[in-house]
Amino acid sequence: MPTARGDRTDRLARFYAQRAAWSQCADAPDFECATVRVPRSYQKPRGATLKIALLRNAANNGNPNARSIVVNPGGPGASGTNLVANSLNTQFPAELVDRFNIVGMDPRGVGRSTQINCVTQAALAKRSADLPRTAKQQAAFLVNSKKMAKGCATRGKALVRVVGTQSAARDLDVVRSALGQKKLWHLGVSYGTYLGATYASLFPKRVGRTVLDAGLSPTVNMIGWGKAQTTGFQMAPSRWADSCPEREECPFPGDRSAVVGELNEMLAMYNEFPLPSPSGKPIGDGTIRGLIQTALPGGESSWPLVDAIVSAADDGNTEVLEAIGNAFENAYGTPPTNLVSANSAVNCYDRPTSTSLKQMRKHARVWGAKASTFGASIAWSITSTCTYWPVRKGQGPPAVKSKTKQRIQMIGGTKDPLTPYKWTAELSKQIKYSRVLKFTGDGHGGLGKGSPCVDDAVTNYFITGKVTPKGARCS
């Protein structure tokens, strides 16, 4: 028997009967917060429930009937509520903020929502991110992967079997209903594009205006993911290196080859001789490399930050390095234990990939030869993640194919270090009425990267519903 709203059958009626009750956020008083409840398992909707957290910037023009755009910044594991609270005026064009309610949502397992935590802070602090060069270090790296999997099977057992993207997409539909909208208006970036595409597959008639920026392949496993990022992350520091002579803050002189060579030599030195730090945990090549990898997706505007990281490392200034690391953690809006747990849990549920130690060594050798700065480290970190995962072993990613008639605007970057343009093109083929805008600027994602062309295209789409012309591009 259908509910009064006609949303779902009675098994889910209590969830679709909710309305978001907005009140001032305790930790972000300029915004409004609300929560909705969703079933922990959609196969057992009368069982336990989870909290889904929302944070809203009501339309600046004061329109009480303004449409809500639900945003997801990716990860998986990044916080949508934190994105809106901390980056509203830098990530979203002013006219969107004026006309629409911008609603950040933390997916199940993440941030202000019911969290998944597979590892303690103490255990996480003991893990080394440094490139494992000896057999003993490589074995220890694999032990960490085994501990994470075991932690998710024990500490995170309530969510590890229900944290996949299909469940998160069903949560989105409950949120849509709680916002009082017949159709979901959505902005997804990176992993958020896969979440949005999954929603469009499950609920094709409830898809409203949707922007998917920096498409994630719906088919690659974690090895394919790592291989693509290896190429992207070698291109990004190369472009940073090309412009080093133009910036006084860049510590290394010379052309691209010389700058990248100096960077690699410095990282190799800190792999062997880590820096003592104020926190007591030595800072080695893994920490420095991770800071650079976190900064580079910001695009050309983030190159001064890369300069600062490299300069601090070159000077042995651990206080600056730790301060930048803390700033990155705050920007994610997700505690480190939750971020690494959610990222692993969602990716390994969606894309279970088992890899032997022999294969990891091969990937590290081959990828390292192709991408000298990041190839080997990506091989070890990404390919080892899901090897011992306790659920969905041997299964591929759930299929994504949408018959929605809603025109969807997609954006793919040709210089994106995290999600190559071909992934956006691949995802677009699974959504018949999608249109890809090619972004030729630097960085991960096109929106909020300083391109008026991209920002105007997204604004126009949400206001008029018109996608960009075929073959359109922005720089």
Coordinates of C-alpha atoms in Angstrom, one line a residue:
M1 CA 0.0 0.0 0.0
P2 CA 1.5 3.3 -1.0
T3 CA 2.1 6.2 1.4
A4 CA 0.1 9.4 1.4
R5 CA 2.8 11.0 -0.6
G6 CA 3.2 8.1 -3.0
D7 CA 6.9 7.9 -2.3
R8 CA 7.3 4.3 -1.2
T9 CA 5.5 1.4 0.3
D10 CA 4.5 1.2 3.9
R11 CA 7.7 -0.6 4.9
L12 CA 9.5 2.8 4.5
A13 CA 6.6 5.1 5.3
R14 CA 7.9 6.3 8.6
F15 CA 11.1 7.5 6.9
Y16 CA 9.3 9.3 4.1
A17 CA 7.0 11.0 6.5
Q18 CA 9.8 13.0 8.0
R19 CA 10.3 16.7 7.4
A20 CA 13.6 18.5 8.1
A21 CA 13.3 20.5 11.2
W22 CA 15.8 23.3 10.9
S23 CA 17.4 25.1 13.8
Q24 CA 20.6 27.1 14.3
C25 CA 23.7 24.9 14.2
A26 CA 25.5 24.7 17.6
D27 CA 29.0 24.7 16.0
A28 CA 28.2 26.9 13.0
P29 CA 25.7 29.5 14.1
D30 CA 25.5 31.2 10.7
F31 CA 23.8 28.1 9.3
E32 CA 20.8 25.8 10.1
C33 CA 21.1 22.2 10.9
A34 CA 18.7 19.2 10.8
T35 CA 18.8 15.4 11.0
V36 CA 16.8 12.7 9.4
R37 CA 16.7 9.0 10.2
V38 CA 17.2 6.3 7.7
P39 CA 17.1 2.5 8.0
R40 CA 20.5 1.0 8.7
S41 CA 19.5 -1.8 6.3
Y42 CA 17.0 -1.1 3.5
Q43 CA 16.4 -4.9 3.5
K44 CA 15.3 -4.6 7.2
P45 CA 13.6 -1.2 7.4
R46 CA 11.9 -2.1 10.7
G47 CA 15.3 -2.6 12.4
A48 CA 18.0 -0.2 13.6
T49 CA 18.3 3.3 12.2
L50 CA 21.1 5.8 11.3
K51 CA 21.3 9.5 11.7
I52 CA 21.9 11.6 8.5
A53 CA 23.1 15.1 9.2
L54 CA 22.2 18.2 7.1
L55 CA 23.5 21.7 7.2
R56 CA 21.8 24.5 5.2
N57 CA 22.6 28.0 4.0
A58 CA 19.1 29.3 3.3
A59 CA 18.8 31.3 0.1
N60 CA 20.4 34.7 0.6
N61 CA 17.5 36.4 -1.2
G62 CA 15.1 35.3 1.6
N63 CA 12.8 33.3 -0.7
P64 CA 11.0 30.9 1.7
N65 CA 10.1 28.6 -1.3
A66 CA 13.7 28.4 -2.7
R67 CA 14.7 25.1 -4.1
S68 CA 17.3 23.1 -2.2
I69 CA 20.5 21.8 -3.9
V70 CA 22.0 18.9 -1.9
V71 CA 25.8 18.8 -2.2
N72 CA 28.4 16.0 -1.8
P73 CA 32.1 16.9 -2.0
G74 CA 33.4 13.4 -2.6
G75 CA 36.0 11.3 -0.8
P76 CA 34.3 9.0 0.0
G77 CA 34.5 10.3 3.5
A78 CA 34.4 14.0 3.0
S79 CA 31.8 16.1 4.8
G80 CA 29.1 17.9 2.9
T81 CA 28.0 19.8 6.0
N82 CA 31.6 21.0 6.5
L83 CA 31.9 22.0 2.8
V84 CA 28.9 24.3 3.1
A85 CA 29.9 25.7 6.5
N86 CA 33.5 26.5 5.6
S87 CA 33.6 27.0 1.8
L88 CA 30.2 28.5 0.9
N89 CA 31.5 31.6 -0.8
T90 CA 34.6 30.0 -2.4
Q91 CA 33.1 26.8 -3.7
F92 CA 29.7 28.1 -4.9
P93 CA 28.9 30.9 -7.3
A94 CA 27.3 33.9 -5.7
E95 CA 24.1 33.8 -7.7
L96 CA 23.5 30.1 -6.6
V97 CA 24.0 31.1 -3.0
D98 CA 21.5 34.0 -3.5
R99 CA 18.8 32.0 -5.3
F100 CA 19.0 28.5 -3.7
N101 CA 19.2 26.7 -0.4
I102 CA 22.6 25.1 -0.4
V103 CA 22.4 21.9 1.7
G104 CA 25.4 19.9 2.8
M105 CA 24.7 16.3 3.6
D106 CA 27.1 13.9 5.4
P107 CA 26.5 10.4 4.0
R108 CA 26.0 7.4 6.2
G109 CA 29.2 6.6 8.1
V110 CA 30.6 10.2 7.8
G111 CA 31.1 13.2 9.9
R112 CA 28.1 14.5 11.7
S113 CA 26.0 11.5 10.6
T114 CA 26.3 8.1 12.3
Q115 CA 30.0 7.4 11.9
I116 CA 31.9 4.3 11.0
N117 CA 35.2 4.0 12.9
C118 CA 37.4 1.0 12.3
V119 CA 40.6 2.2 13.9
T120 CA 41.5 4.2 17.1
Q121 CA 43.4 7.5 17.0
A122 CA 46.3 5.9 18.9
A123 CA 46.5 3.0 16.3
L124 CA 46.3 5.5 13.4
A125 CA 49.1 7.6 14.9
K126 CA 51.4 4.5 14.9
R127 CA 50.9 3.8 11.2
S128 CA 53.6 4.9 8.9
A129 CA 52.8 6.5 5.5
D130 CA 56.4 6.4 4.4
L131 CA 57.2 4.4 1.2
P132 CA 58.0 0.9 2.3
R133 CA 61.3 -0.1 0.7
T134 CA 62.5 -3.1 2.7
A135 CA 60.7 -6.5 2.9
K136 CA 60.1 -5.8 6.6
Q137 CA 58.5 -2.5 5.9
Q138 CA 56.4 -3.9 3.1
A139 CA 55.1 -6.7 5.4
A140 CA 54.3 -4.1 8.0
F141 CA 52.3 -2.1 5.4
L142 CA 50.2 -5.2 4.7
V143 CA 49.7 -5.8 8.4
N144 CA 48.1 -2.3 8.6
S145 CA 45.7 -3.2 5.9
K146 CA 44.8 -6.4 7.7
K147 CA 44.2 -4.4 10.9
M148 CA 42.0 -1.9 9.2
A149 CA 39.9 -4.7 7.7
K150 CA 39.6 -6.5 11.1
G151 CA 38.7 -3.2 12.7
C152 CA 35.9 -2.7 10.3
A153 CA 34.7 -6.2 10.9
T154 CA 34.6 -5.6 14.7
R155 CA 34.6 -1.9 15.7
G156 CA 32.7 -1.0 12.5
K157 CA 30.6 -4.1 12.2
A158 CA 27.3 -2.2 12.5
L159 CA 27.9 -0.3 9.2
V160 CA 30.5 -2.3 7.3
R161 CA 27.9 -4.3 5.4
V162 CA 25.6 -1.4 4.7
V163 CA 27.9 1.5 3.9
G164 CA 27.9 1.1 0.1
T165 CA 26.9 3.8 -2.4
Q166 CA 23.6 2.2 -3.2
S167 CA 22.5 2.6 0.4
A168 CA 23.8 6.1 0.5
A169 CA 21.8 6.9 -2.7
R170 CA 18.6 5.6 -1.0
D171 CA 19.4 7.9 1.9
L172 CA 19.5 10.8 -0.6
D173 CA 15.9 9.9 -1.6
V174 CA 14.8 10.1 2.0
V175 CA 16.5 13.4 2.3
R176 CA 14.8 14.6 -0.9
S177 CA 11.4 13.8 0.7
A178 CA 12.4 15.4 4.0
L179 CA 13.2 18.6 2.1
G180 CA 9.7 18.6 0.6
Q181 CA 10.8 18.2 -3.0
K182 CA 9.4 15.9 -5.6
K183 CA 12.8 15.7 -7.3
L184 CA 16.3 15.8 -6.0
W185 CA 18.5 18.7 -7.0
H186 CA 22.1 17.6 -6.5
L187 CA 25.7 18.7 -6.9
G188 CA 28.2 15.9 -6.7
V189 CA 32.0 16.2 -7.0
S190 CA 34.4 13.4 -7.5
Y191 CA 33.0 10.4 -5.6
G192 CA 29.8 12.5 -5.3
T193 CA 29.3 12.0 -9.1
Y194 CA 29.2 8.2 -8.6
L195 CA 26.7 8.8 -5.7
G196 CA 24.6 11.0 -8.0
A197 CA 24.7 8.6 -10.9
T198 CA 23.7 5.7 -8.6
Y199 CA 20.8 7.8 -7.4
A200 CA 19.8 8.4 -11.0
S201 CA 19.9 4.7 -11.7
L202 CA 17.7 3.8 -8.7
F203 CA 15.3 6.7 -9.0
P204 CA 15.2 7.9 -12.6
K205 CA 11.9 9.7 -12.2
R206 CA 12.9 11.6 -9.1
V207 CA 16.1 13.2 -10.6
G208 CA 16.0 16.9 -10.7
R209 CA 18.7 19.3 -11.9
T210 CA 22.0 17.6 -11.3
V211 CA 25.6 18.6 -11.8
L212 CA 28.3 15.9 -11.6
D213 CA 31.7 17.5 -11.5
A214 CA 34.9 15.4 -11.9
G215 CA 33.4 12.0 -12.8
L216 CA 34.4 8.8 -11.1
S217 CA 34.4 5.7 -13.2
P218 CA 31.5 3.3 -12.4
T219 CA 33.6 0.3 -13.4
V220 CA 37.2 0.5 -12.2
N221 CA 38.4 -1.5 -9.3
M222 CA 41.0 -0.1 -6.8
I223 CA 43.9 -1.1 -9.0
G224 CA 42.5 0.8 -12.0
W225 CA 41.8 3.7 -9.6
G226 CA 45.4 3.8 -8.5
K227 CA 46.8 3.4 -11.9
A228 CA 44.8 6.4 -13.2
Q229 CA 45.8 8.6 -10.2
T230 CA 49.4 7.7 -10.7
T231 CA 49.4 9.4 -14.1
G232 CA 47.3 12.3 -12.9
F233 CA 49.5 13.0 -9.9
Q234 CA 52.7 12.9 -11.9
M235 CA 51.3 15.5 -14.3
A236 CA 50.2 17.9 -11.5
P237 CA 53.7 18.4 -9.8
S238 CA 55.2 18.6 -13.3
R239 CA 53.0 21.7 -14.0
W240 CA 53.8 23.1 -10.6
A241 CA 57.5 22.6 -11.3
D242 CA 57.2 24.4 -14.7
S243 CA 56.2 27.6 -13.0
C244 CA 58.7 27.4 -10.1
P245 CA 61.1 29.9 -11.7
E246 CA 58.3 32.5 -11.7
R247 CA 57.7 32.3 -8.0
E248 CA 60.2 33.4 -5.3
E249 CA 58.6 31.1 -2.8
C250 CA 59.5 27.9 -4.8
P251 CA 62.7 26.6 -3.2
F252 CA 64.1 24.7 -6.1
P253 CA 65.6 26.4 -9.2
G254 CA 65.8 25.1 -12.7
D255 CA 63.5 23.5 -15.3
R256 CA 60.9 20.8 -14.7
S257 CA 63.4 18.0 -14.6
A258 CA 65.6 19.7 -12.1
V259 CA 62.8 20.8 -9.8
V260 CA 61.1 17.3 -9.8
G261 CA 64.5 15.7 -9.3
E262 CA 65.2 17.9 -6.3
L263 CA 61.8 17.1 -4.8
N264 CA 62.3 13.4 -5.3
E265 CA 65.8 13.5 -3.7
M266 CA 64.4 15.4 -0.7
L267 CA 61.6 12.8 -0.3
A268 CA 64.1 10.0 -0.5
M269 CA 66.3 11.6 2.2
Y270 CA 63.3 11.9 4.6
N271 CA 62.4 8.3 3.9
E272 CA 65.7 7.3 5.3
F273 CA 66.0 10.1 7.9
P274 CA 62.6 11.3 9.1
L275 CA 62.4 14.7 10.9
P276 CA 61.7 14.8 14.6
S277 CA 58.5 16.8 15.2
P278 CA 56.8 18.7 18.1
S279 CA 54.1 16.1 18.3
G280 CA 56.6 13.3 18.8
K281 CA 55.7 11.4 15.6
P282 CA 58.6 11.7 13.1
I283 CA 57.8 13.3 9.8
G284 CA 59.0 11.2 6.9
D285 CA 58.5 11.2 3.1
G286 CA 55.0 9.8 3.5
T287 CA 53.7 12.8 5.5
I288 CA 55.3 15.3 3.2
R289 CA 54.1 13.5 0.0
G290 CA 50.6 13.3 1.5
L291 CA 50.5 17.1 2.2
I292 CA 51.6 17.8 -1.4
Q293 CA 48.9 15.3 -2.7
T294 CA 46.3 17.1 -0.7
A295 CA 47.2 20.5 -2.0
L296 CA 47.7 19.8 -5.7
P297 CA 44.0 19.1 -6.5
G298 CA 43.3 22.7 -5.6
G299 CA 44.7 23.6 -9.0
E300 CA 47.0 26.5 -9.9
S301 CA 45.7 28.6 -7.0
S302 CA 47.1 26.0 -4.6
W303 CA 50.7 26.1 -6.0
P304 CA 51.8 28.7 -3.4
L305 CA 50.7 26.2 -0.8
V306 CA 52.7 23.5 -2.4
D307 CA 55.6 26.0 -2.4
A308 CA 55.1 26.4 1.4
I309 CA 55.0 22.7 2.0
V310 CA 58.1 22.0 0.0
S311 CA 60.0 24.9 1.5
A312 CA 59.1 23.9 5.0
A313 CA 60.3 20.4 4.3
D314 CA 63.5 21.6 2.7
D315 CA 64.1 23.7 5.7
G316 CA 63.2 21.0 8.2
N317 CA 60.4 23.2 9.6
T318 CA 58.2 20.6 11.2
E319 CA 56.0 23.2 13.0
V320 CA 54.8 24.6 9.7
L321 CA 54.3 21.1 8.3
E322 CA 52.2 20.0 11.2
A323 CA 50.2 23.2 11.1
I324 CA 49.4 22.7 7.4
G325 CA 48.4 19.1 8.2
N326 CA 46.1 20.2 11.0
A327 CA 44.5 22.8 8.6
F328 CA 43.8 20.1 6.1
E329 CA 42.2 17.9 8.7
N330 CA 39.9 20.7 9.7
A331 CA 39.0 21.4 6.1
Y332 CA 37.9 17.9 5.6
G333 CA 35.5 18.3 8.5
T334 CA 35.9 14.6 9.3
P335 CA 38.0 13.3 12.1
P336 CA 41.1 11.4 10.7
T337 CA 39.9 8.0 12.1
N338 CA 36.5 8.5 10.6
L339 CA 37.8 9.7 7.3
V340 CA 40.2 6.8 6.7
S341 CA 37.5 4.4 8.0
A342 CA 34.8 5.7 5.7
N343 CA 37.0 6.0 2.7
S344 CA 38.2 2.4 3.1
A345 CA 34.7 1.0 4.0
V346 CA 32.9 2.6 1.1
N347 CA 35.5 2.0 -1.6
C348 CA 36.1 -1.6 -0.5
Y349 CA 32.3 -2.3 -0.4
D350 CA 31.8 -0.8 -3.8
R351 CA 35.0 -2.0 -5.5
P352 CA 36.4 -5.0 -3.6
T353 CA 39.9 -5.7 -4.9
S354 CA 42.3 -8.3 -3.5
T355 CA 46.0 -8.0 -4.3
S356 CA 48.9 -10.2 -3.3
L357 CA 52.2 -8.8 -1.9
K358 CA 53.9 -9.9 -5.1
Q359 CA 51.4 -7.9 -7.2
M360 CA 51.8 -4.9 -4.9
R361 CA 55.6 -4.9 -5.4
K362 CA 55.1 -5.2 -9.1
H363 CA 52.7 -2.3 -9.2
A364 CA 55.0 -0.2 -7.1
R365 CA 57.9 -0.9 -9.4
V366 CA 56.0 -0.3 -12.6
W367 CA 54.0 2.7 -11.5
G368 CA 57.1 4.2 -9.8
A369 CA 59.0 4.0 -13.1
K370 CA 56.2 5.9 -14.8
A371 CA 55.6 8.5 -12.1
S372 CA 58.7 9.1 -10.0
T373 CA 57.1 11.2 -7.3
F374 CA 53.9 9.4 -6.4
G375 CA 53.7 6.2 -8.4
A376 CA 55.1 3.7 -5.9
S377 CA 53.4 5.3 -2.9
I378 CA 50.0 5.2 -4.6
A379 CA 50.6 1.6 -5.5
W380 CA 51.2 0.6 -1.9
S381 CA 48.4 2.7 -0.4
I382 CA 45.6 2.1 -2.8
T383 CA 46.2 -1.5 -4.0
S384 CA 46.6 -2.8 -0.4
T385 CA 43.5 -1.2 1.0
C386 CA 40.8 -3.9 0.2
T387 CA 43.0 -7.0 0.2
Y388 CA 41.6 -8.4 3.5
W389 CA 38.2 -6.8 3.4
P390 CA 35.5 -8.8 5.2
V391 CA 32.5 -8.2 2.9
R392 CA 31.7 -8.5 -0.9
K393 CA 34.9 -10.4 -1.8
G394 CA 35.3 -11.0 -5.5
Q395 CA 32.3 -8.8 -6.5
G396 CA 32.5 -5.9 -8.9
P397 CA 31.0 -2.4 -8.5
P398 CA 27.2 -2.3 -8.7
A399 CA 26.1 -1.4 -12.2
V400 CA 25.2 2.2 -12.9
K401 CA 22.8 2.9 -15.8
S402 CA 20.1 5.5 -15.7
K403 CA 17.1 6.0 -17.9
T404 CA 16.2 9.4 -16.5
K405 CA 14.9 11.9 -18.9
Q406 CA 16.3 14.8 -16.8
R407 CA 19.2 16.5 -18.6
I408 CA 22.3 16.3 -16.4
Q409 CA 25.3 18.6 -16.6
M410 CA 28.7 16.9 -16.2
I411 CA 32.1 18.5 -16.0
G412 CA 35.4 16.7 -16.7
G413 CA 38.9 18.1 -16.3
T414 CA 41.7 17.3 -18.7
K415 CA 44.3 18.1 -16.0
D416 CA 42.5 16.6 -13.1
P417 CA 45.0 14.6 -10.9
L418 CA 42.4 12.5 -9.2
T419 CA 39.7 11.7 -11.8
P420 CA 40.9 11.6 -15.5
Y421 CA 38.6 13.1 -18.1
K422 CA 38.0 9.7 -19.6
W423 CA 36.1 8.7 -16.4
T424 CA 33.7 11.6 -16.8
A425 CA 33.1 10.5 -20.4
E426 CA 32.6 6.9 -19.3
L427 CA 30.1 7.9 -16.6
S428 CA 28.3 10.1 -19.1
K429 CA 27.7 7.2 -21.4
Q430 CA 25.6 5.5 -18.6
I431 CA 23.3 8.5 -18.4
K432 CA 21.6 9.1 -21.7
Y433 CA 20.6 12.7 -21.4
S434 CA 23.9 14.0 -19.8
R435 CA 26.2 16.5 -21.4
V436 CA 29.9 17.0 -20.6
L437 CA 31.6 20.4 -20.3
K438 CA 35.3 20.0 -20.8
F439 CA 37.4 21.9 -18.3
T440 CA 41.0 22.5 -19.4
G441 CA 42.2 24.3 -16.3
D442 CA 44.2 22.8 -13.5
G443 CA 42.8 21.0 -10.4
H444 CA 40.3 18.5 -9.3
G445 CA 36.8 19.5 -10.4
G446 CA 35.9 22.6 -12.3
L447 CA 33.5 24.4 -10.0
G448 CA 35.2 26.8 -7.6
K449 CA 38.5 26.7 -9.4
G450 CA 38.5 30.3 -10.5
S451 CA 36.9 29.7 -13.9
P452 CA 34.1 32.2 -14.5
C453 CA 33.2 30.0 -17.6
V454 CA 32.5 26.9 -15.4
D455 CA 30.8 28.9 -12.6
D456 CA 28.5 30.6 -15.1
A457 CA 27.6 27.4 -16.8
V458 CA 26.7 25.7 -13.5
T459 CA 24.7 28.7 -12.4
N460 CA 22.8 28.9 -15.7
Y461 CA 22.0 25.2 -15.6
F462 CA 20.5 25.3 -12.1
I463 CA 18.5 28.4 -13.0
T464 CA 17.3 27.5 -16.5
G465 CA 17.8 23.7 -16.7
K466 CA 19.8 24.1 -19.9
V467 CA 23.0 22.1 -20.3
T468 CA 26.0 23.5 -22.1
P469 CA 26.2 23.1 -26.0
K470 CA 27.8 20.0 -27.3
G471 CA 31.6 20.3 -27.4
A472 CA 31.6 23.2 -25.0
R473 CA 34.8 23.8 -23.0
C474 CA 36.1 26.1 -20.4
S475 CA 39.6 27.1 -19.2

